[in-house]
């Protein structure tokens, strides 16, 4: 391979430096290939809702004298427009994460605040399906990070848990701390993911069932965003799933090494 060749040719410079250089070239090529794939995928994904909206607009124009049809097609247009807007939002989010230095606003973050905010936002969708979200643990779990990005990550996991679960089920969010890592686990009783799909669900735009995912408004980017947020925080995301039983996604972020969780503040009036 190119790497070995380079190593031999410039051995006098020191193998260490060479390996880094060769690695950089391979890495640059890999990044370029990923970028190219991404652009191709983005164009393809954007064309679908844009094409649907254009077609629906034509249909509405043709059906102008049939109010029932007009209403039906306009509603579908609204849904497609919402999907398009979610897609654009997630593409921008992911591009921002892929750029270096994505963590612009790093501070000590209380993980239970992150979870509360994410749960608040997911609750409306959950209520529509009569899914109860329960939260446990997480007192004083602190990490260094970007509060908003962490909310986005947990929210994506919660949205998936709700989307891929049947009505009248439960979704649980548990926060715990172990071996210097804060773990946020999102557990559902949903459709689960087959073994041979489990490696792929973190890929950009990958959906196990594109038709179903489209119905739920999925973009196929949610888990890629979660993976990026985890990595940018020096953490990771893991998954356990059994088809027909449910799934658990665990986001792990290094705990903030804060000696006093609650700094003492002096009240000037006392
Ligand atoms: P999407 O926007 O389609 O939900 P994601 O990247 O968030 O995209 O997820 C990728 C795919 O992984 C989904 O289309 C779905 O098939 C599967 N998936 C994700 N989360 C779950 C879950 N909690 N239960 C079952 N399947 C899931």
Short mmCIF file of C-alpha atoms and ligand atoms in Angstrom, two decimals:
data_model
loop_
_atom_site.label_atom_id
_atom_site.label_comp_id
_atom_site.label_asym_id
_atom_site.label_seq_id
_atom_site.Cartn_x
_atom_site.Cartn_y
_atom_site.Cartn_z
CA UNK A 1 0.00 0.00 0.00
CA UNK A 2 0.98 3.66 -0.31
CA UNK A 3 1.64 3.80 3.36
CA UNK A 4 4.40 1.15 3.30
CA UNK A 5 6.01 2.68 0.23
CA UNK A 6 6.25 6.09 1.85
CA UNK A 7 7.63 4.59 5.00
CA UNK A 8 10.50 2.91 3.13
CA UNK A 9 11.34 5.88 0.95
CA UNK A 10 11.71 8.44 3.66
CA UNK A 11 12.84 6.22 6.46
CA UNK A 12 15.76 8.58 7.29
CA UNK A 13 13.26 11.21 8.39
CA UNK A 14 12.09 8.91 11.11
CA UNK A 15 9.38 6.33 10.81
CA UNK A 16 7.16 8.02 13.36
CA UNK A 17 6.82 11.21 11.37
CA UNK A 18 6.26 9.25 8.19
CA UNK A 19 3.48 7.19 9.63
CA UNK A 20 1.67 10.33 10.66
CA UNK A 21 2.10 11.80 7.18
CA UNK A 22 0.92 8.64 5.41
CA UNK A 23 -1.96 8.41 7.82
CA UNK A 24 -2.93 12.02 7.08
CA UNK A 25 -3.10 11.26 3.37
CA UNK A 26 -5.26 8.21 3.91
CA UNK A 27 -7.41 10.18 6.33
CA UNK A 28 -7.72 13.10 3.87
CA UNK A 29 -8.83 10.71 1.13
CA UNK A 30 -11.31 9.04 3.47
CA UNK A 31 -12.76 12.38 4.57
CA UNK A 32 -13.03 13.52 0.94
CA UNK A 33 -14.88 10.31 -0.01
CA UNK A 34 -17.26 10.74 2.92
CA UNK A 35 -17.89 14.37 1.93
CA UNK A 36 -18.64 13.37 -1.67
CA UNK A 37 -21.05 10.64 -0.55
CA UNK A 38 -22.73 13.09 1.78
CA UNK A 39 -23.32 15.67 -0.97
CA UNK A 40 -24.75 12.99 -3.27
CA UNK A 41 -27.02 11.70 -0.50
CA UNK A 42 -28.14 15.18 0.51
CA UNK A 43 -29.11 16.06 -3.07
CA UNK A 44 -31.04 12.83 -3.36
CA UNK A 45 -32.80 13.28 -0.01
CA UNK A 46 -33.76 16.88 -0.78
CA UNK A 47 -35.15 16.00 -4.20
CA UNK A 48 -37.76 13.67 -2.72
CA UNK A 49 -39.79 16.20 -0.67
CA UNK A 50 -39.20 19.01 -3.16
CA UNK A 51 -40.51 16.81 -5.99
CA UNK A 52 -43.51 15.77 -3.88
CA UNK A 53 -44.36 19.40 -3.06
CA UNK A 54 -44.12 20.41 -6.73
CA UNK A 55 -46.38 17.53 -7.76
CA UNK A 56 -48.90 18.26 -5.01
CA UNK A 57 -48.99 21.94 -5.97
CA UNK A 58 -49.88 20.96 -9.53
CA UNK A 59 -52.55 18.57 -8.29
CA UNK A 60 -54.07 21.25 -6.06
CA UNK A 61 -54.21 23.64 -9.00
CA UNK A 62 -56.01 21.01 -11.08
CA UNK A 63 -58.45 20.20 -8.27
CA UNK A 64 -59.33 23.82 -7.49
CA UNK A 65 -63.09 23.19 -7.72
CA UNK A 66 -63.03 20.22 -5.30
CA UNK A 67 -62.59 21.60 -1.77
CA UNK A 68 -62.19 18.16 -0.17
CA UNK A 69 -59.35 17.25 -2.52
CA UNK A 70 -57.76 20.67 -2.10
CA UNK A 71 -57.74 20.23 1.67
CA UNK A 72 -56.27 16.73 1.44
CA UNK A 73 -53.50 17.73 -0.94
CA UNK A 74 -52.68 20.88 1.00
CA UNK A 75 -52.30 18.87 4.18
CA UNK A 76 -49.93 16.53 2.42
CA UNK A 77 -47.99 19.52 1.13
CA UNK A 78 -47.68 20.82 4.68
CA UNK A 79 -46.37 17.46 5.87
CA UNK A 80 -43.79 17.32 3.09
CA UNK A 81 -42.74 20.90 3.82
CA UNK A 82 -42.28 20.01 7.50
CA UNK A 83 -40.17 17.03 6.53
CA UNK A 84 -38.09 19.18 4.24
CA UNK A 85 -37.58 21.71 6.98
CA UNK A 86 -36.55 19.01 9.50
CA UNK A 87 -34.15 17.58 6.94
CA UNK A 88 -32.51 20.93 6.21
CA UNK A 89 -32.24 21.59 9.95
CA UNK A 90 -30.54 18.22 10.57
CA UNK A 91 -28.20 18.58 7.59
CA UNK A 92 -27.04 21.93 8.95
CA UNK A 93 -26.67 20.47 12.46
CA UNK A 94 -24.61 17.55 11.16
CA UNK A 95 -22.40 19.76 8.97
CA UNK A 96 -21.73 21.97 11.95
CA UNK A 97 -20.78 18.92 14.02
CA UNK A 98 -18.52 17.61 11.28
CA UNK A 99 -16.60 20.88 11.19
CA UNK A 100 -13.89 21.04 13.81
CA UNK A 101 -14.47 22.93 17.02
CA UNK A 102 -18.18 22.22 17.01
CA UNK A 103 -18.34 22.51 20.78
CA UNK A 104 -18.49 26.27 20.96
CA UNK A 105 -20.23 26.62 24.29
CA UNK A 106 -18.55 24.27 26.75
CA UNK A 107 -19.42 24.53 30.42
CA UNK A 108 -20.36 22.30 33.33
CA UNK A 109 -23.71 20.81 32.41
CA UNK A 110 -26.19 19.18 34.77
CA UNK A 111 -27.32 16.05 32.96
CA UNK A 112 -30.71 15.99 34.68
CA UNK A 113 -31.45 19.45 33.21
CA UNK A 114 -30.54 18.08 29.78
CA UNK A 115 -32.83 15.09 30.25
CA UNK A 116 -35.73 17.22 31.59
CA UNK A 117 -35.53 19.57 28.63
CA UNK A 118 -35.38 16.72 26.10
CA UNK A 119 -38.27 14.88 27.77
CA UNK A 120 -40.40 18.06 27.86
CA UNK A 121 -40.02 18.46 24.14
CA UNK A 122 -40.67 14.79 23.32
CA UNK A 123 -43.73 14.54 25.57
CA UNK A 124 -46.22 16.03 23.09
CA UNK A 125 -45.46 13.39 20.46
CA UNK A 126 -45.48 10.67 23.10
CA UNK A 127 -48.89 11.72 24.45
CA UNK A 128 -50.38 11.40 20.97
CA UNK A 129 -49.55 7.68 21.12
CA UNK A 130 -50.33 7.34 24.81
CA UNK A 131 -46.70 6.54 25.54
CA UNK A 132 -45.57 7.33 29.06
CA UNK A 133 -42.00 8.62 29.49
CA UNK A 134 -40.46 7.99 32.90
CA UNK A 135 -37.21 9.48 34.15
CA UNK A 136 -34.97 8.00 36.82
CA UNK A 137 -31.65 8.81 38.51
CA UNK A 138 -29.25 11.54 37.53
CA UNK A 139 -29.02 13.59 40.69
CA UNK A 140 -25.81 15.64 40.51
CA UNK A 141 -24.50 13.99 37.36
CA UNK A 142 -22.29 16.62 35.75
CA UNK A 143 -20.39 16.65 32.47
CA UNK A 144 -18.38 19.26 30.58
CA UNK A 145 -20.07 20.03 27.35
CA UNK A 146 -22.49 21.92 25.19
CA UNK A 147 -25.91 21.91 26.86
CA UNK A 148 -27.89 22.44 23.65
CA UNK A 149 -26.06 19.74 21.71
CA UNK A 150 -26.60 17.28 24.54
CA UNK A 151 -30.33 18.12 24.56
CA UNK A 152 -30.39 17.52 20.78
CA UNK A 153 -28.74 14.11 21.23
CA UNK A 154 -31.07 12.93 24.01
CA UNK A 155 -34.06 14.34 22.14
CA UNK A 156 -33.11 12.35 19.02
CA UNK A 157 -32.90 9.15 21.06
CA UNK A 158 -36.28 9.92 22.68
CA UNK A 159 -37.93 10.80 19.37
CA UNK A 160 -36.76 7.47 17.95
CA UNK A 161 -37.94 5.56 21.02
CA UNK A 162 -41.41 7.12 20.60
CA UNK A 163 -41.48 6.81 16.78
CA UNK A 164 -40.51 3.15 16.71
CA UNK A 165 -42.82 2.05 19.53
CA UNK A 166 -46.47 1.08 19.47
CA UNK A 167 -49.19 2.93 21.36
CA UNK A 168 -49.64 2.36 25.12
CA UNK A 169 -46.01 1.42 25.69
CA UNK A 170 -43.41 2.92 27.99
CA UNK A 171 -40.19 4.77 27.37
CA UNK A 172 -37.67 5.11 30.17
CA UNK A 173 -34.75 7.48 30.56
CA UNK A 174 -32.19 6.53 33.18
CA UNK A 175 -29.13 8.47 34.24
CA UNK A 176 -26.32 6.81 36.17
CA UNK A 177 -22.64 7.32 36.81
CA UNK A 178 -20.06 4.57 36.58
CA UNK A 179 -16.27 4.45 36.14
CA UNK A 180 -16.07 8.19 35.55
CA UNK A 181 -18.74 8.09 32.86
CA UNK A 182 -22.23 9.52 33.00
CA UNK A 183 -24.64 7.17 31.22
CA UNK A 184 -27.94 8.30 29.77
CA UNK A 185 -29.97 5.26 28.76
CA UNK A 186 -33.13 5.52 26.68
CA UNK A 187 -35.15 2.32 26.83
CA UNK A 188 -38.19 1.48 24.70
CA UNK A 189 -40.57 -1.44 24.16
CA UNK A 190 -40.76 -0.85 20.44
CA UNK A 191 -40.17 -2.75 17.20
CA UNK A 192 -36.46 -3.29 17.86
CA UNK A 193 -33.69 -3.61 15.29
CA UNK A 194 -32.58 -6.85 13.63
CA UNK A 195 -29.03 -7.99 14.39
CA UNK A 196 -27.77 -7.44 10.83
CA UNK A 197 -29.10 -3.86 10.76
CA UNK A 198 -27.64 -2.84 14.10
CA UNK A 199 -24.24 -1.71 12.75
CA UNK A 200 -25.83 0.36 10.03
CA UNK A 201 -28.36 2.50 11.89
CA UNK A 202 -25.67 5.02 12.86
CA UNK A 203 -24.83 5.68 9.20
CA UNK A 204 -26.07 8.90 7.64
CA UNK A 205 -29.44 8.55 5.92
CA UNK A 206 -29.69 4.85 6.80
CA UNK A 207 -33.19 3.70 7.69
CA UNK A 208 -34.23 0.13 8.39
CA UNK A 209 -37.61 0.72 6.76
CA UNK A 210 -37.55 3.89 4.62
CA UNK A 211 -41.34 3.94 4.11
CA UNK A 212 -42.07 3.67 7.82
CA UNK A 213 -39.37 6.17 8.70
CA UNK A 214 -40.86 8.64 6.19
CA UNK A 215 -44.29 8.25 7.81
CA UNK A 216 -42.82 9.15 11.17
CA UNK A 217 -41.00 12.12 9.64
CA UNK A 218 -37.58 10.49 10.07
CA UNK A 219 -34.62 11.84 8.15
CA UNK A 220 -32.14 9.04 8.75
CA UNK A 221 -29.75 11.56 10.31
CA UNK A 222 -30.81 11.41 13.96
CA UNK A 223 -28.42 8.69 15.12
CA UNK A 224 -25.48 10.12 13.12
CA UNK A 225 -26.02 13.36 15.01
CA UNK A 226 -26.11 11.48 18.33
CA UNK A 227 -22.88 9.68 17.43
CA UNK A 228 -21.18 12.98 16.59
CA UNK A 229 -22.34 14.71 19.74
CA UNK A 230 -21.06 11.76 21.80
CA UNK A 231 -17.68 11.74 20.04
CA UNK A 232 -17.26 15.51 20.35
CA UNK A 233 -17.75 15.12 24.11
CA UNK A 234 -15.18 12.33 24.30
CA UNK A 235 -17.93 9.76 24.78
CA UNK A 236 -19.79 7.16 22.77
CA UNK A 237 -23.19 5.66 22.11
CA UNK A 238 -24.09 2.00 22.42
CA UNK A 239 -27.12 -0.02 21.49
CA UNK A 240 -28.88 -3.19 22.52
CA UNK A 241 -31.93 -4.29 20.65
CA UNK A 242 -34.17 -7.27 20.16
CA UNK A 243 -36.74 -7.32 17.36
CA UNK A 244 -40.26 -7.29 18.77
CA UNK A 245 -39.03 -6.55 22.32
CA UNK A 246 -37.43 -3.12 22.19
CA UNK A 247 -34.20 -1.18 22.18
CA UNK A 248 -31.86 0.56 24.58
CA UNK A 249 -29.53 3.34 23.45
CA UNK A 250 -26.89 4.49 25.91
CA UNK A 251 -25.07 7.78 25.58
CA UNK A 252 -21.89 7.87 27.69
CA UNK A 253 -20.06 11.11 28.44
CA UNK A 254 -17.05 11.50 30.76
CA UNK A 255 -18.15 12.90 34.11
CA UNK A 256 -16.96 16.40 34.94
CA UNK A 257 -14.30 16.18 37.58
CA UNK A 258 -15.81 18.80 39.86
CA UNK A 259 -14.78 18.51 43.51
CA UNK A 260 -17.86 20.30 44.87
CA UNK A 261 -20.99 19.74 42.87
CA UNK A 262 -22.55 22.81 44.44
CA UNK A 263 -20.08 25.65 44.79
CA UNK A 264 -20.64 27.72 47.90
CA UNK A 265 -21.95 31.15 47.06
CA UNK A 266 -21.89 33.97 49.56
CA UNK A 267 -25.12 35.88 49.94
CA UNK A 268 -24.12 39.55 50.24
CA UNK A 269 -27.25 40.30 52.29
CA UNK A 270 -26.34 37.97 55.14
P1 LIG B 1 -34.67 8.33 11.45
O1 LIG B 1 -34.78 9.78 11.24
O2 LIG B 1 -35.08 7.51 10.28
O3 LIG B 1 -35.29 7.89 12.74
P2 LIG B 1 -32.12 7.71 12.74
O4 LIG B 1 -30.72 7.96 12.29
O5 LIG B 1 -32.54 8.39 14.00
O6 LIG B 1 -33.07 8.11 11.53
O7 LIG B 1 -32.34 6.16 12.87
C1 LIG B 1 -31.96 5.31 11.81
C2 LIG B 1 -32.86 4.09 11.75
O8 LIG B 1 -32.63 3.27 12.90
C3 LIG B 1 -34.34 4.42 11.77
O9 LIG B 1 -34.84 4.66 10.50
C4 LIG B 1 -34.93 3.17 12.41
O10 LIG B 1 -35.15 2.20 11.41
C5 LIG B 1 -33.84 2.66 13.33
N1 LIG B 1 -34.07 3.04 14.75
C6 LIG B 1 -33.54 4.09 15.41
N2 LIG B 1 -33.95 4.12 16.69
C7 LIG B 1 -34.76 3.06 16.87
C8 LIG B 1 -35.50 2.53 17.98
N3 LIG B 1 -35.48 3.11 19.20
N4 LIG B 1 -36.23 1.39 17.77
C9 LIG B 1 -36.25 0.79 16.56
N5 LIG B 1 -35.59 1.25 15.48
C10 LIG B 1 -34.84 2.36 15.62
#
